Coordinates of C-alpha atoms in Angstrom, one line a residue:
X24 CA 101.6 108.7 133.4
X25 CA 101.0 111.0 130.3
X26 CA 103.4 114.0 129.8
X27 CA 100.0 116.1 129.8
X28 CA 98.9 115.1 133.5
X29 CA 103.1 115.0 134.5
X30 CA 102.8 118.8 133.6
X31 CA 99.2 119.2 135.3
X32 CA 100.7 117.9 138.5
X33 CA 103.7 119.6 138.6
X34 CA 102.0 123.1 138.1
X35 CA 99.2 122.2 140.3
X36 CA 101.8 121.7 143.3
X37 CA 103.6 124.9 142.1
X38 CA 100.3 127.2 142.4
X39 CA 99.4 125.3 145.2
X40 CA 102.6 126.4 146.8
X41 CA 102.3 129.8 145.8
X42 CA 98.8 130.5 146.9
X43 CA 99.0 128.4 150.0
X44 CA 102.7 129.5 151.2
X45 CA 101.5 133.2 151.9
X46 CA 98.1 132.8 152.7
X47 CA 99.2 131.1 155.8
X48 CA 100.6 133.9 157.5
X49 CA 98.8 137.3 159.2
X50 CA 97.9 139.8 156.8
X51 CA 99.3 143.2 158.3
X52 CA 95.9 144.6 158.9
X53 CA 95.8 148.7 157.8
X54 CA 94.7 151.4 159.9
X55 CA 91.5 153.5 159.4
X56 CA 91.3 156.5 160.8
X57 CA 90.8 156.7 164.6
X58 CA 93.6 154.0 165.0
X59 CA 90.7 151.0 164.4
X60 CA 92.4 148.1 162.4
X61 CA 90.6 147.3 159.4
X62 CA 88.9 143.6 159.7
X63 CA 90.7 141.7 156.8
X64 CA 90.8 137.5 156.8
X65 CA 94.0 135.8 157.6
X66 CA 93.6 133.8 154.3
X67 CA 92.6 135.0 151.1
X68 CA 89.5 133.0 149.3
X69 CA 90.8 130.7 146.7
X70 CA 88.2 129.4 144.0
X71 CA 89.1 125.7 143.2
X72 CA 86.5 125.8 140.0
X73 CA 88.8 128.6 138.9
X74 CA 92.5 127.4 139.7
X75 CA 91.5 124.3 138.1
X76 CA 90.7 125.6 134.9
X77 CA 94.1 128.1 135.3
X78 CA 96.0 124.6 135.7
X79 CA 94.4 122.9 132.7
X80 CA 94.8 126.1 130.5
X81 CA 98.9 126.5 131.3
X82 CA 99.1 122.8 130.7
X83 CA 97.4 122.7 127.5
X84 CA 99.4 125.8 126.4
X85 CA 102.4 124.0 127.7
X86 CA 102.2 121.7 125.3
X87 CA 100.6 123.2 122.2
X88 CA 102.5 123.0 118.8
X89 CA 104.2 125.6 117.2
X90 CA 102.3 127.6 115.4
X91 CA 104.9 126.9 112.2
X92 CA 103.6 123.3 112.7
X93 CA 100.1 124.5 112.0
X94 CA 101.0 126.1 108.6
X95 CA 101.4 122.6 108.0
X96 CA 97.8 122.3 107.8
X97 CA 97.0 124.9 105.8
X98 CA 99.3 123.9 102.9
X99 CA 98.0 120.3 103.0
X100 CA 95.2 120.9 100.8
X101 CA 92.6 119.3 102.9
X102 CA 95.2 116.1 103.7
X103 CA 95.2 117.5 106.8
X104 CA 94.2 118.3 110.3
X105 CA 95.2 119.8 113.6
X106 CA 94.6 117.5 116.8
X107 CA 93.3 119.8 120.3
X108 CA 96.5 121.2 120.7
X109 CA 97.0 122.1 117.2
X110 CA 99.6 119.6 116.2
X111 CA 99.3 118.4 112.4
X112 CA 97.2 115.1 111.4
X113 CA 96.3 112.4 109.1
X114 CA 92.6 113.9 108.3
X115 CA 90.6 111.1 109.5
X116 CA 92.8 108.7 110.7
X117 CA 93.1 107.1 114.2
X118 CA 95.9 104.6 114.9
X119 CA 95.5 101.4 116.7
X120 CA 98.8 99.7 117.9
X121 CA 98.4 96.1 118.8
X122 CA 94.7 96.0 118.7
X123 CA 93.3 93.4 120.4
X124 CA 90.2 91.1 119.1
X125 CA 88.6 92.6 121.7
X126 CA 89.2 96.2 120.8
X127 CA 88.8 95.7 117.1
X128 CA 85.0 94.1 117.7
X129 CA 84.3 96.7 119.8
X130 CA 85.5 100.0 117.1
X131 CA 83.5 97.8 114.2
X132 CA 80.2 97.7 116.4
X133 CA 80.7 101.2 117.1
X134 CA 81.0 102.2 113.2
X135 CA 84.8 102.2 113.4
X136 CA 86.4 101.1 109.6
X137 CA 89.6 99.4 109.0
X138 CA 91.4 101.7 106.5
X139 CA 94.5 99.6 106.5
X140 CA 96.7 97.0 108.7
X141 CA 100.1 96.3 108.5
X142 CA 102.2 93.7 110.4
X143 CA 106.2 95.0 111.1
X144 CA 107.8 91.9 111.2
X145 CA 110.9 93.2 112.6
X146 CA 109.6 95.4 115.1
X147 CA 107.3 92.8 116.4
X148 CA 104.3 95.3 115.9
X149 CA 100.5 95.6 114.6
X150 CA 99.3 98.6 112.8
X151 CA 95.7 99.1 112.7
X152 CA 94.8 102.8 110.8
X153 CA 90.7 103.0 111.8
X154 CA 88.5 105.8 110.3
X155 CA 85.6 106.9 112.8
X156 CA 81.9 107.2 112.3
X157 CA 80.6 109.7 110.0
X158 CA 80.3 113.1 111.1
X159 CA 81.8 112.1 114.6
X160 CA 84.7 114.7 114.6
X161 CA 88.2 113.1 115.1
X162 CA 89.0 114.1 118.9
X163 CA 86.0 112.9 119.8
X164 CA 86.6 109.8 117.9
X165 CA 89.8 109.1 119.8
X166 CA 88.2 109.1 123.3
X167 CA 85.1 107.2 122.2
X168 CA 87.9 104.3 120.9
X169 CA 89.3 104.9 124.7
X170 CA 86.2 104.6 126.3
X171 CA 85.3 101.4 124.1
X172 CA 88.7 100.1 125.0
X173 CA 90.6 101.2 127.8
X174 CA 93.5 98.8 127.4
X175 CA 94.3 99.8 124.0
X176 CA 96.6 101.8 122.3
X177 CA 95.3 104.6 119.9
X178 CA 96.7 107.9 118.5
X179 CA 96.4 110.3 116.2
X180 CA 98.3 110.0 112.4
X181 CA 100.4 112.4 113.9
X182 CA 102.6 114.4 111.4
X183 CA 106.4 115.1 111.6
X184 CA 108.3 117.9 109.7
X185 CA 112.7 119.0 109.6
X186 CA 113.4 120.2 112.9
X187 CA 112.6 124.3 112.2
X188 CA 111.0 126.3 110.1
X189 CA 109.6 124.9 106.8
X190 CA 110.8 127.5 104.3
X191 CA 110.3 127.2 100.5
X192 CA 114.2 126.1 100.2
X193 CA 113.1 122.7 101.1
X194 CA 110.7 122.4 98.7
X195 CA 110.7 119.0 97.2
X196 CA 112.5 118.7 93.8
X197 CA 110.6 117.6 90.6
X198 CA 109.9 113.9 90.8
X199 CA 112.7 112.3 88.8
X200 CA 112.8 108.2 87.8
X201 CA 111.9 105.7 90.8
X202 CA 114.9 104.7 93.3
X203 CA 115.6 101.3 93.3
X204 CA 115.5 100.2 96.5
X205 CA 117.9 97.0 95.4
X206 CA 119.2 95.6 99.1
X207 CA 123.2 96.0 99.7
X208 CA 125.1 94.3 102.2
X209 CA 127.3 97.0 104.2
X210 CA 131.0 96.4 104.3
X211 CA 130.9 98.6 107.8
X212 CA 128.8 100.1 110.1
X213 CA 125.6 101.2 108.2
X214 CA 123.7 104.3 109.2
X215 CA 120.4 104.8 108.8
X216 CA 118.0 108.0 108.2
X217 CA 114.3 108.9 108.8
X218 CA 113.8 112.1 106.0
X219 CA 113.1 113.0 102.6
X220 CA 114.6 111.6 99.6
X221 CA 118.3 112.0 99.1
X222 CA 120.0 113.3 96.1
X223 CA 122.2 110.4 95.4
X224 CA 123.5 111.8 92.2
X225 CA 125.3 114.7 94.6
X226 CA 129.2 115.0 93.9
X227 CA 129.2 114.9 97.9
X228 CA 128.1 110.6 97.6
X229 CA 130.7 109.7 94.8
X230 CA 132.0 107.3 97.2
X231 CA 129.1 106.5 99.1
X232 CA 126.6 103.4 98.8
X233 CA 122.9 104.7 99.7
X234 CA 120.2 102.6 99.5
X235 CA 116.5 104.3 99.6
X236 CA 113.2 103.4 100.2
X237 CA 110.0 105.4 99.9
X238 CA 107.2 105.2 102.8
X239 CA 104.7 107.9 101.0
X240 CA 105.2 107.2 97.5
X241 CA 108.3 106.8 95.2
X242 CA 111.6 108.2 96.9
X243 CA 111.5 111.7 96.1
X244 CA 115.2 113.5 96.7
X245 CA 114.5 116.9 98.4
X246 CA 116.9 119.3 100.2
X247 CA 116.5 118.9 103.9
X248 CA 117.5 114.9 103.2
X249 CA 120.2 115.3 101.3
X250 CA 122.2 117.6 103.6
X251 CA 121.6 115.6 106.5
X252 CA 123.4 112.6 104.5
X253 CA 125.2 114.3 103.3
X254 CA 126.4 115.3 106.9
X255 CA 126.2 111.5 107.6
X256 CA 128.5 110.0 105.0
X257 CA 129.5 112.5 102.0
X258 CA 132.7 113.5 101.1
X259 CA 134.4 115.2 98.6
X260 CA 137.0 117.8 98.1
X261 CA 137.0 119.8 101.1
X262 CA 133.8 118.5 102.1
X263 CA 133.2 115.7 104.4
X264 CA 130.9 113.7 106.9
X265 CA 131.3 112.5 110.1
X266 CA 131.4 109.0 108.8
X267 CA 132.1 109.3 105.1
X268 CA 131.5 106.2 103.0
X269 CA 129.7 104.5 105.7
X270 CA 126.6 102.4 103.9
X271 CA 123.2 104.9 104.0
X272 CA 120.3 103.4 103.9
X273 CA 117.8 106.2 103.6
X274 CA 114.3 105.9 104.0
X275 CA 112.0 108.7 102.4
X276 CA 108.8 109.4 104.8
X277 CA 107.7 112.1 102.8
X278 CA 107.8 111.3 98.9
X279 CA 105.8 114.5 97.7
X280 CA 103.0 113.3 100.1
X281 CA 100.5 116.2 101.2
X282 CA 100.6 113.8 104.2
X283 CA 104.7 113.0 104.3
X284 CA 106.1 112.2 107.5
X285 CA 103.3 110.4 109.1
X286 CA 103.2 108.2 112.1
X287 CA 102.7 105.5 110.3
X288 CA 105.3 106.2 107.4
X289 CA 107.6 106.6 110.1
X290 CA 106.8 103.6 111.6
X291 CA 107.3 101.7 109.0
X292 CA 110.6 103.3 107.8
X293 CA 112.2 102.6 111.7
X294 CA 110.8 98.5 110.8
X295 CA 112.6 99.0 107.4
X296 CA 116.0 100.5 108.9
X297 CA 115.9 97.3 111.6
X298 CA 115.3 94.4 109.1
X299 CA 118.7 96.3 107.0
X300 CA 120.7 95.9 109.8
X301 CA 121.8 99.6 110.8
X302 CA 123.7 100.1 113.9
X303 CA 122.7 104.2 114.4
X304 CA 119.4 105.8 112.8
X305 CA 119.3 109.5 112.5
X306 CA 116.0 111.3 112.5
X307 CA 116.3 114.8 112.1
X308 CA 112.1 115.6 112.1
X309 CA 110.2 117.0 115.1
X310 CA 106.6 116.1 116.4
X311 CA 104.5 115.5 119.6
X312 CA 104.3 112.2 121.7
X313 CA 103.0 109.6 119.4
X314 CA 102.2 105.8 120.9
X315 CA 103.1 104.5 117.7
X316 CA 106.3 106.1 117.4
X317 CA 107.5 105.9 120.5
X318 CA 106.3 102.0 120.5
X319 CA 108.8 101.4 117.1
X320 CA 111.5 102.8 118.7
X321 CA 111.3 101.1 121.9
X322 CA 111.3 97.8 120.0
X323 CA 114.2 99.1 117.6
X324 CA 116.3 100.4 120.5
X325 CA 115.8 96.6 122.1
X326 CA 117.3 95.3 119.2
X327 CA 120.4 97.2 120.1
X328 CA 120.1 100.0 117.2
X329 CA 120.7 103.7 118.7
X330 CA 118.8 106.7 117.4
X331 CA 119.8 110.0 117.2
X332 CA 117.4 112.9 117.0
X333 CA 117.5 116.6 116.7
X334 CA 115.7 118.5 119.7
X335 CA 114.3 121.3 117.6
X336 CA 114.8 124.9 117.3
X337 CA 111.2 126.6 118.8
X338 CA 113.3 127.8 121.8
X339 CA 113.8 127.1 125.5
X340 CA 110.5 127.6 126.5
X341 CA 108.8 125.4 124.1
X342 CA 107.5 121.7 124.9
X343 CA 109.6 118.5 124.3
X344 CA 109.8 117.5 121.0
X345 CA 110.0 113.7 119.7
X346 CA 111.4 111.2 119.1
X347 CA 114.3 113.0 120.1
X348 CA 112.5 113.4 123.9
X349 CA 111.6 109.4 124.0
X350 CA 113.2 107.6 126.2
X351 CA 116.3 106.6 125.5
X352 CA 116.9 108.5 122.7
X353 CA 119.8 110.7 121.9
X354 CA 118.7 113.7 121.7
X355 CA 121.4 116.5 120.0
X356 CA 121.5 120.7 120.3
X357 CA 122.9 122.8 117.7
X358 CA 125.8 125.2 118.8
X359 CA 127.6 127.9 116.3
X360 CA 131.5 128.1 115.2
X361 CA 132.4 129.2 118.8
X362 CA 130.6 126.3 120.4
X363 CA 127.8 128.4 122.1
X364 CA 124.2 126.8 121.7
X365 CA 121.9 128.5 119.4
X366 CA 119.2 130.7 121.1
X367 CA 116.5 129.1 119.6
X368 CA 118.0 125.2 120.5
X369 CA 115.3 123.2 122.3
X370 CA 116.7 122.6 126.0
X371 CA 115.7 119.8 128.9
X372 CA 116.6 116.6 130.2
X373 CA 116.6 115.5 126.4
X374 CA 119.1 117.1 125.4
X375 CA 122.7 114.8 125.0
X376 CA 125.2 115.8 123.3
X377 CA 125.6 119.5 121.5
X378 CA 127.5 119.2 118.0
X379 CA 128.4 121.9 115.2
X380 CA 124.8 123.2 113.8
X381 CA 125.6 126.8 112.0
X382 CA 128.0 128.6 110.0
X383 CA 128.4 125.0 108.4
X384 CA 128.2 123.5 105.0
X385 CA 126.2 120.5 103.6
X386 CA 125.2 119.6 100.1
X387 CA 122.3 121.0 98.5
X388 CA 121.3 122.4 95.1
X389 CA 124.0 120.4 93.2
X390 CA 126.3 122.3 95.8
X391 CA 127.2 123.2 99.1
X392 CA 124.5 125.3 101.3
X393 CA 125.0 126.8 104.4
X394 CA 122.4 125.7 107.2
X395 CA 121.9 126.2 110.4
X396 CA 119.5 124.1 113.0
X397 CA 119.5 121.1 115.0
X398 CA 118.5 119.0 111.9
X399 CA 122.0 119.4 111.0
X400 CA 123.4 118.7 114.4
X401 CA 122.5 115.3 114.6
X402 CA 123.6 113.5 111.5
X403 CA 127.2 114.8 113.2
X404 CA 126.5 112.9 116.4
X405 CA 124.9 110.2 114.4
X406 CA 128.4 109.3 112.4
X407 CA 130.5 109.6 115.3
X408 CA 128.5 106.9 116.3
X409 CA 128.7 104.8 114.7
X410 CA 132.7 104.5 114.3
X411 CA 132.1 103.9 118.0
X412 CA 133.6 100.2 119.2
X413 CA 130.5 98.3 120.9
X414 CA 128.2 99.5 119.1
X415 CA 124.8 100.4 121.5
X416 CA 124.8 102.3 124.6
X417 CA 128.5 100.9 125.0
X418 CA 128.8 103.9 122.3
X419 CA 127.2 106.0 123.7
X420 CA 129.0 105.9 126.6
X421 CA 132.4 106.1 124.6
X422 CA 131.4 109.5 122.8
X423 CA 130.3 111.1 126.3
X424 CA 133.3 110.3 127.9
X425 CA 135.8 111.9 124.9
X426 CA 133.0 115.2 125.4
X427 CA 133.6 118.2 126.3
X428 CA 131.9 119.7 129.4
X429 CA 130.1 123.3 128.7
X430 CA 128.0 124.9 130.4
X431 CA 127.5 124.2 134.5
X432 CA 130.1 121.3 135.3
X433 CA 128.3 117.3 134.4
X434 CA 125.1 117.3 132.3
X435 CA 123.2 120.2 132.0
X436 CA 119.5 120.4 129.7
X437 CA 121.5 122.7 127.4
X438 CA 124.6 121.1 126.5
X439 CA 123.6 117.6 127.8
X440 CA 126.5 115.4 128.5
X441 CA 129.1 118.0 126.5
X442 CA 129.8 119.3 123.1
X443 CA 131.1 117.1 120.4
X444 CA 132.0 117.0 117.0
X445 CA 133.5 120.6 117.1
X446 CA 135.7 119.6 114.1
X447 CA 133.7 118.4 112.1
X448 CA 132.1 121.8 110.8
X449 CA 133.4 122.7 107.2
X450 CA 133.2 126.5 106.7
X451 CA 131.0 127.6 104.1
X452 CA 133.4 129.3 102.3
X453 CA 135.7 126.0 102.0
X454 CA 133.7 124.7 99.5
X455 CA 131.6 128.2 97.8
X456 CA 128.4 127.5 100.0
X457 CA 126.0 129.6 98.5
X458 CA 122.5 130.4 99.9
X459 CA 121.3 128.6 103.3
X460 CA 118.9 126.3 104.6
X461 CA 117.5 126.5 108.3
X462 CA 115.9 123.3 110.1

């Protein structure tokens, strides 16, 4: 069932409740004057035309995209568009994962053309990108591929962005030389990250072997992906990761792209990680429920690989965001110096561990920055990871039994299984943070 129609249900049975709980008993009729009781019906009329439409309105608004996401759109220069409920797209683009013959006859019949195809050997996965008809609006597109083929799988080019607000901080830097993306073979654990480009050249990854590959273009460092690896594996000075020295390979979904951080580029980043042999993959990006993502990490997850996402910071009331809400995923809340989750932390059954995300350092601008967001949370969880023995959900397992408990006793949607990584968080004035960065 789809996380729309869970939500339908669920508030249907609530108002349904509501309306039906009262109605059942006698209304206390009023007096008129003379001492005759008003007439007045024992239940009150209830328009099911109406409470329908109330249901699908707070459903759709239940899981609308923050309107930050939208700006998205508007900065794009035309790249792209917003799908019904307003979450950022690939103008144009419909997905197609593991199209049948069937399916693909039926789209080209229907004016449907093959924009691209990729095969992800290592995930075991077909990507088919389809552009609809012309003039037939994208939406509409989508269901017509539905209706055509009702045993397929097609999406949106969804779009995912740094876990909070996109501020002009984060800004790409000025395209330098091409990374070479010249394979290494890890002496340890390797880590993995889904981001922007990573400022190898940063003091903080003297001692650290990083590896990068770009997914929208040439690998383009920026600052939200360096201070997550740096979070991962730097170290210098007074500075240091939760797993510093560890092998990165970092995989840049974004490049300079107007349309960085696509399903697609994602995709084929999480195929990319796989094939390099990564035991933990951090993802600290936000975006709705795709069925291509959430296929390529149900197939990296069966090859044993754990990935670690941040939950967001749009607040409790704000709709699950992914990959960090997929199943299976470990999905990590920002708390500040004191260990008290940030008001603005996603929350839900999502939510696994809580680790250090404010009043902390991380490199940035040829320094140390001070950030603050759940984006930073996760590379924390990510490295503690990965030192893990067993490797897998046998790691898992082994962080959530050294947590600690917070909030009500067991897991809770706010703190999930407990807070970790407490000592982890450098001070910003250890190492002359200067400025900040929020995601």
């Amino acid at each position: 069932m789809s996380m729309r129609w869970l939500i339908l249900l669920l508030l249907a049975a609530a108002l349904a409740g509501a309306a039906d709980g009262p109605a059942r008993a006698q209304i206390a009729a009023p007096r008129l004057p003379g001492g005759l009781p008003a007439s007045l019906p024992e239940r009150l009329p209830v328009d099911p035309d109406r409470l329908q439409d109330d249901l699908r309105g707070r459903a759709e608004r239940a899981l609308e995209a923050p309107a930050r996401l939208r700006d998205l759109v508007r900065r794009s220069g035309g790249a792209l568009e917003v799908d019904p409920l307003g979450w950022p797209v690939v103008r144009g683009e419909i997905v197609a994962v593991d199209l049948s013959a069937a399916g693909r006859e039926a789209a080209l019949r229907a004016g449907f053309r093959v924009l691209r195809e990729e095969r992800l050997e290592s995930l075991d996965l077909a990507v088919v990108v389809l552009a609809p008809p012309r003039r037939l609006p994208l939406a509409r597109a989508l269901d017509r591929l539905r209706d055509l083929d009702p045993g397929g799988d097609y999406a949106f080019n969804h779009v995912h962005a740094p876990a909070g607000a996109i501020e002009p901080a984060a800004s790409p830097a000025p395209a330098g030389p091409p990374v070479a993306a010249a394979r290494l073979r890890p002496t340890g654990p390797a880590l993995g990250l889904v981001d922007s480009g990573v400022d190898a050249g940063h003091p903080a990854f003297a001692s650290a072997s990083i590896v990068q590959r770009g997914f929208a273009g040439p690998v383009r460092p920026a600052a939200h992906g360096t201070a997550v690896a740096s979070l991962l594996v730097g170290r210098t000075g007074a500075f240091t990761g939760a797993a510093p020295g560890s092998p990165l390979f970092a995989a840049d979904v974004y490049g300079g792209s107007r349309s960085g951080g696509s399903s697609t580029a994602v995709a084929q980043a999480l195929a990319w990680l796989a094939e390099s042999g990564v035991r933990v993959v951090n993802v600290s990006l936000v975006g709705p429920r795709n069925a291509l993502v959430e296929a390529a990490v149900r197939r990296v997850r069966a090859r044993g690989v754990v990935v670690v996402a941040a939950v967001g910071n749009d607040g409790p009331a704000a709709p699950p965001l992914y990959p960090a809400a997929y199943p299976g995923v470990v999905g990590v809340a920002p708390v500040d110096a004191r260990g008290r989750v940030l008001p603005e932390a996603g929350r839900g059954p999502h939510v696994d561990f809580a680790a250090p995300g404010a009043g902390m350092a991380a490199a940035g601008d040829g320094g140390y920055v001070s950030v603050r967001g759940s984006s930073f949370a996760a590379p924390l969880v990510a490295g503690l990871l990965v030192l893990r023995p067993g490797g897998g959900e046998q790691s898992v397992a082994s962080l959530a039994a050294a947590a600690r408990d917070a909030g009500p006793p067991g897991p809770d949607p706010v703190y999930g299984r407990g807070l970790v990584g407490l000592d982890l968080r450098v001070a910003p004035a250890a190492v002359g943070a200067r400025g900040s960065l929020r995601r």
